[in-house]
Coordinates of C-alpha atoms in Angstrom, one line a residue:
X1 CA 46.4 140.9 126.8
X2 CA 47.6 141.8 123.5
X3 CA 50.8 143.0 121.9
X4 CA 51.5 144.0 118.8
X5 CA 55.0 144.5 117.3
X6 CA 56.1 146.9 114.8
X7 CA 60.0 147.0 113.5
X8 CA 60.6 150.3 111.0
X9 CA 64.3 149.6 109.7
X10 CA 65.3 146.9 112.1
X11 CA 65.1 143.4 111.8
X12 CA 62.7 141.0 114.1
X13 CA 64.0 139.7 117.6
X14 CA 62.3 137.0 119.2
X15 CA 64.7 137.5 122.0
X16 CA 63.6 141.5 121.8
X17 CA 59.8 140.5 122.3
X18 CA 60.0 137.9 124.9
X19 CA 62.2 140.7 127.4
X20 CA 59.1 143.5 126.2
X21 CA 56.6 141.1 126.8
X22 CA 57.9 140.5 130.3
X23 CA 57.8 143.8 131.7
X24 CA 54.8 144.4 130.2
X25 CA 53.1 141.5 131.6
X26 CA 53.7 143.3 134.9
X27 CA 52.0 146.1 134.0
X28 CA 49.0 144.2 132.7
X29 CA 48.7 141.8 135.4
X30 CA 48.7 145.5 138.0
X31 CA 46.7 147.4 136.0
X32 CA 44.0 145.1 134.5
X33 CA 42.3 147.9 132.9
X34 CA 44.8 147.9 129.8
X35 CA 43.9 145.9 127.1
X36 CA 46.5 145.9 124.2
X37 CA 49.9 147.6 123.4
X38 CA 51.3 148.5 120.4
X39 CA 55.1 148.2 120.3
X40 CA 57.0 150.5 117.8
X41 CA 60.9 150.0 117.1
X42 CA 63.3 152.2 115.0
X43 CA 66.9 153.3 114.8
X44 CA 67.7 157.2 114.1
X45 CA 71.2 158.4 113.3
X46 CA 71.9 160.7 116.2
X47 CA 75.0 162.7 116.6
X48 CA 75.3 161.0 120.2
X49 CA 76.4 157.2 120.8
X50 CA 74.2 156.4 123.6
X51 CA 70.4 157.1 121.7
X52 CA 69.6 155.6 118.3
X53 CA 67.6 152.8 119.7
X54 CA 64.1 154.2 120.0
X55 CA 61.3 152.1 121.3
X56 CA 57.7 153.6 121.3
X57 CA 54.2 151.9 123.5
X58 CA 51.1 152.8 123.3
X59 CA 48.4 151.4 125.2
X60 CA 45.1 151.4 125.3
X61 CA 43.0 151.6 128.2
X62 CA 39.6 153.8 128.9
X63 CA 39.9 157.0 128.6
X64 CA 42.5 158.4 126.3
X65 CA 45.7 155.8 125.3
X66 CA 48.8 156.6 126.9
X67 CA 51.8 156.5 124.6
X68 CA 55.7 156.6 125.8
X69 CA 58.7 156.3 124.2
X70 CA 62.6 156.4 125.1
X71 CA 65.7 156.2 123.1
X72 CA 69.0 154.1 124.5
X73 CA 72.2 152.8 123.0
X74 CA 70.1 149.2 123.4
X75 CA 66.6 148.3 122.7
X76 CA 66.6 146.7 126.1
X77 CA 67.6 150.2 128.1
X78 CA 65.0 151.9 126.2
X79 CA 61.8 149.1 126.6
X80 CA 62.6 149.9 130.2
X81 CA 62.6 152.9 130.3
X82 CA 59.6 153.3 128.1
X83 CA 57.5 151.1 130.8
X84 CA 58.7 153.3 133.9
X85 CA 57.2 156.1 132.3
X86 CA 54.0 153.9 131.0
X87 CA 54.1 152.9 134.8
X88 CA 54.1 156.7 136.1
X89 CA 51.0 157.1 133.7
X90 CA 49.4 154.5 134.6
X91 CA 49.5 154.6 138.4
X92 CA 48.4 158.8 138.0
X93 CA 45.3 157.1 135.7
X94 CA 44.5 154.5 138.3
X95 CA 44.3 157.1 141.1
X96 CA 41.9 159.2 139.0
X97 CA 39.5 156.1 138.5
X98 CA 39.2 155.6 142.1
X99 CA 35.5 156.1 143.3
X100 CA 35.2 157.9 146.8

């Protein structure tokens, strides 16, 4: 399992790393085919107060990587976010894999 961490115009969190590496530990200990994520986080001046926050993943796994990304008032709202949707993917990628 590897995780890579990219901050465009915000500062480093450990704090902010530890909670994405937690939920995404649950999707790499279910899905054992992934094998990295790449982590992007930015801020954008939007006209609204609760988006700004964007984080972006992208994993990679066989067949072609599935990226997600949401955008919150927090980073923490929007890493969750970003792994239900990775989640969705994931599970519809899974069923496709299945041998019959």
């Amino acid at each position: 399992m590897t995780i890579n961490y990219e901050y465009n115009g915000v500062s480093a969190s450990d704090s902010l790393e530890a909670y994405t590496q937690e939920k995404l530990t649950t999707l790499f200990e279910h899905y054992d085919f992934v094998i990295r994520a790449d982590v992007f986080f930015k801020t954008e001046n939007t006209s609204s107060d609760e988006t700004g926050m964007i984080c972006g993943i992208r994993l990679s796994a066989p067949g072609p990587r599935l990226f997600a990304e949401a955008s919150h008032d927090t980073f923490k709202e929007s890493v969750s976010e970003t792994v239900r949707e990775l989640n969705k993917q994931l599970k519809k990628r899974k069923d496709k894999m299945k041998t019959f």
